[in-house]
C-alpha positions as semicolon CSV with decimal commas, in nm:
position;residue;x (nm);y (nm);z (nm)
1;M;-1,521;0,063;0,972
2;G;-1,311;-0,209;0,793
3;Y;-0,968;-0,050;0,939
4;V;-0,657;-0,256;1,056
5;V;-0,678;-0,229;1,434
6;M;-0,335;-0,347;1,555
7;P;-0,278;-0,406;1,955
8;R;-0,053;-0,180;2,100
9;H;0,294;-0,299;2,244
10;R;0,482;0,013;2,339
11;S;0,781;-0,199;2,410
12;V;0,853;-0,226;2,003
13;D;1,180;-0,318;1,922
14;R;1,224;-0,044;1,715
15;I;1,593;-0,138;1,647
16;L;1,406;-0,451;1,444
17;A;1,184;-0,223;1,301
18;A;1,436;-0,007;1,120
19;A;1,673;-0,335;1,030
20;Y;1,361;-0,460;0,830
21;L;1,087;-0,276;0,776
22;A;1,261;0,088;0,685
23;T;1,205;0,234;0,382
24;G;1,439;0,528;0,433
25;C;1,692;0,487;0,155
26;W;1,532;0,663;-0,111
27;G;1,834;0,801;-0,344
28;C;2,079;0,616;-0,102
29;G;2,130;0,326;-0,417
30;G;1,860;0,082;-0,243
31;L;1,639;-0,022;-0,007
32;P;1,666;-0,282;0,313
33;G;1,644;-0,603;0,239
34;S;1,373;-0,881;0,324
35;V;1,050;-0,776;0,501
36;V;1,037;-1,126;0,660
37;P;1,254;-1,212;0,939
38;S;1,511;-1,584;0,933
39;G;1,310;-1,827;1,102
40;A;1,027;-1,809;0,843
41;V;0,789;-2,154;0,873
42;P;0,546;-2,268;0,591
43;A;0,189;-2,125;0,588
44;T;-0,103;-2,181;0,406
45;A;-0,268;-1,934;0,133
46;E;-0,601;-1,983;0,326
47;A;-0,420;-1,889;0,647
48;A;-0,299;-1,619;0,488
49;A;-0,655;-1,515;0,329
50;A;-0,774;-1,478;0,723
51;W;-0,533;-1,271;0,748
52;M;-0,542;-1,105;0,470
53;A;-0,936;-0,973;0,545
54;E;-0,861;-0,837;0,824
55;T;-0,712;-0,520;0,639
56;H;-1,002;-0,511;0,385
57;N;-1,258;-0,225;0,435
58;A;-1,632;-0,377;0,495
59;Q;-1,745;-0,043;0,382
60;A;-1,725;0,158;0,090
61;V;-1,534;0,428;0,212
62;L;-1,416;0,761;0,067
63;H;-1,015;0,856;0,155
64;R;-0,951;1,240;0,063
65;F;-0,496;1,279;0,091
66;K;-0,220;1,517;-0,001
67;W;0,020;1,370;-0,208
68;K;0,373;1,463;-0,315
69;F;0,610;1,284;-0,576
70;R;0,980;1,307;-0,646
71;E;1,220;1,190;-0,857
72;G;1,627;1,092;-0,849
73;T;1,642;1,358;-1,116
74;G;1,542;1,634;-0,851
75;G;1,138;1,651;-1,033
76;S;0,890;1,716;-0,800
77;A;0,507;1,745;-0,748
78;G;0,227;1,727;-0,544
79;G;-0,148;1,807;-0,460
80;P;-0,483;1,647;-0,316
81;G;-0,627;1,350;-0,413
82;S;-0,876;1,096;-0,305
83;A;-0,942;0,684;-0,354
84;R;-1,286;0,540;-0,329
85;I;-1,274;0,169;-0,213
86;T;-1,600;-0,071;-0,206
87;P;-1,615;-0,379;-0,022
88;G;-1,408;-0,651;-0,207
89;D;-1,199;-0,535;-0,518
90;S;-1,319;-0,249;-0,639
91;L;-1,037;0,100;-0,602
92;R;-1,108;0,467;-0,805
93;F;-0,790;0,655;-0,708
94;D;-0,756;1,054;-0,815
95;A;-0,385;1,253;-0,810
96;A;-0,421;1,598;-0,918
97;G;-0,145;1,849;-0,943
98;P;-0,100;2,262;-0,878
99;L;-0,433;2,412;-1,082
100;G;-0,506;2,084;-1,146
101;T;-0,190;2,004;-1,366
102;G;0,010;1,660;-1,358
103;R;-0,388;1,469;-1,295
104;G;-0,356;1,062;-1,293
105;S;-0,704;0,847;-1,261
106;A;-0,722;0,454;-1,250
107;F;-1,017;0,214;-1,186
108;V;-0,864;-0,109;-1,018
109;I;-1,006;-0,434;-0,943
110;G;-0,813;-0,703;-0,723
111;E;-0,491;-0,620;-0,901
112;T;-0,578;-0,509;-1,271
113;A;-0,650;-0,163;-1,422
114;Q;-0,926;-0,153;-1,586
115;W;-0,810;0,182;-1,717
116;A;-0,591;0,442;-1,581
117;E;-0,584;0,834;-1,730
118;P;-0,331;0,926;-1,895
119;E;-0,132;0,570;-1,791
120;E;0,214;0,723;-1,834
121;E;0,158;0,975;-1,481
122;V;-0,025;0,662;-1,303
123;R;0,214;0,386;-1,378
124;K;0,469;0,698;-1,283
125;L;0,287;0,721;-0,965
126;V;0,232;0,401;-0,871
127;P;0,379;0,105;-1,089
128;N;0,243;-0,205;-0,892
129;Y;-0,142;-0,207;-0,815
130;P;-0,104;-0,450;-0,520
131;L;0,143;-0,178;-0,396
132;L;-0,166;0,095;-0,481
133;W;-0,389;-0,122;-0,247
134;A;-0,083;-0,141;0,035
135;M;-0,071;0,263;0,062
136;L;-0,432;0,222;0,120
137;G;-0,377;-0,003;0,446
138;V;-0,529;-0,356;0,201
139;A;-0,296;-0,646;0,160
140;R;-0,393;-0,849;-0,129
141;M;-0,300;-1,215;-0,194
142;P;-0,068;-1,286;-0,489
143;D;-0,189;-1,509;-0,764
144;P;-0,123;-1,768;-0,774
145;P;0,014;-1,743;-0,386
146;G;0,293;-2,002;-0,470
147;E;0,513;-2,072;-0,128
148;V;0,347;-1,927;0,156
149;T;0,617;-1,905;0,510
150;R;0,473;-1,679;0,788
151;F;0,660;-1,547;1,114
152;E;0,530;-1,431;1,444
153;D;0,705;-1,283;1,750
154;G;0,458;-1,104;1,928
155;R;0,581;-0,718;1,779
156;L;0,506;-0,793;1,408
157;V;0,378;-1,088;1,202
158;A;0,503;-1,116;0,870
159;W;0,425;-1,329;0,498
160;R;0,636;-1,401;0,225
161;F;0,504;-1,552;-0,138
162;V;0,702;-1,718;-0,355
163;S;0,568;-1,783;-0,710
164;G;0,885;-1,824;-0,953
165;S;1,122;-1,553;-0,963
166;D;0,824;-1,325;-0,810
167;T;0,775;-1,199;-0,433
168;V;0,538;-1,038;-0,212
169;E;0,581;-0,968;0,154
170;Y;0,415;-0,810;0,377
171;A;0,411;-0,733;0,780
172;R;0,267;-0,585;1,028
173;I;0,454;-0,394;1,297
174;F;0,279;-0,326;1,634
175;G;0,306;-0,065;1,847
176;V;0,165;0,296;1,902
177;E;0,154;0,377;1,568
178;P;0,092;0,056;1,401
179;R;0,242;-0,007;1,020
180;L;0,184;-0,197;0,753
181;I;0,479;-0,349;0,507
182;A;0,445;-0,440;0,163
183;D;0,787;-0,540;-0,075
184;V;0,670;-0,669;-0,420
185;R;0,951;-0,791;-0,641
186;Q;0,943;-0,897;-0,996
187;A;1,178;-1,154;-1,232
188;G;1,356;-1,097;-0,905
189;K;1,403;-0,714;-0,893
190;R;1,197;-0,538;-0,654
191;V;0,973;-0,305;-0,779
192;G;0,845;-0,136;-0,502
193;R;0,841;-0,143;-0,096
194;V;0,561;0,089;0,112
195;E;0,521;0,168;0,459
196;T;0,152;0,240;0,528
197;I;0,151;0,397;0,962
198;F;-0,223;0,429;1,145
199;K;-0,319;0,625;1,403
200;A;-0,399;0,439;1,708
201;D;-0,807;0,407;1,613
202;G;-0,674;0,216;1,308
203;G;-0,748;0,474;1,032
204;L;-0,503;0,591;0,821
205;K;-0,241;0,831;0,864
206;S;0,029;0,803;0,609
207;S;0,214;0,654;0,352
208;R;0,545;0,581;0,151
209;L;0,584;0,404;-0,137
210;D;1,003;0,410;-0,281
211;V;1,108;0,261;-0,582
212;P;1,444;0,194;-0,635
213;S;1,462;0,182;-1,023
214;V;1,385;0,571;-1,097
215;P;1,463;0,581;-0,763
216;A;1,160;0,785;-0,667
217;R;0,914;0,831;-0,397
218;L;0,548;0,925;-0,373
219;D;0,434;1,023;-0,036
220;I;0,056;1,046;0,069
221;T;-0,075;1,193;0,393
222;Y;-0,408;1,154;0,484
223;V;-0,641;1,452;0,551
224;S;-0,975;1,231;0,641
225;T;-1,180;0,918;0,519
226;R;-1,542;0,865;0,550
227;T;-1,749;0,547;0,503
228;A;-2,011;0,568;0,226
229;T;-2,318;0,375;0,092
230;G;-2,192;0,348;-0,217
231;F;-2,061;0,566;-0,512
232;A;-2,254;0,718;-0,812
233;P;-2,140;0,494;-1,138
234;E;-1,973;0,727;-1,332
235;T;-1,734;0,730;-0,998
236;W;-1,617;0,422;-1,248
237;V;-1,629;0,527;-1,628
238;R;-1,244;0,646;-1,785
239;P;-1,270;1,054;-1,777
240;T;-1,214;1,230;-2,068
241;P;-0,891;1,321;-2,193
């Protein structure tokens, strides 16, 4: 079904996971350091692309979820949402608050929004589209990939892509509840960090995005996932404001 299916290693070093991959610092003045442990070695973009291909959906898929957004000021919102993904790089994201308020939708191809409605609400929820893909369990290659390094020790696999002052990092940690971690920095400043948790069968369980600049946190709990033969053409049409 195209999900990330990861080996189950019950002896995962949880101390290591907490040190490098934890995202529990929302509202406490920052996030932890690099996703990639020391000891990473040079790698090729082709090898990274092959690894990332394992995270992509082989069929069209519809995810339904519940979301909750919190800001450092104490404001919060939440409600139902959905994500429609076609094989390749097309994504339709929808989120609605209580009684339909706080609605936001976006049509994304790769790392670029074709439209977002209303744009300010979507940007507030998800300031970076590679991070949105990571929340859906998909790792995407930065363009350009820049300098590529890789780390693997049997408990996790991690990748770092550095292009000038921009850095994108991914890590996949094995265990009873496998995880995909993504961290994006632009101009040396962290945009956000994602931690996505999978079920034992590889399906999506939950995801969390932390944005330190606000600070803000978006939590997603997946309700259901189903494959589809495709989506109606109007799925990709900008909704009427």
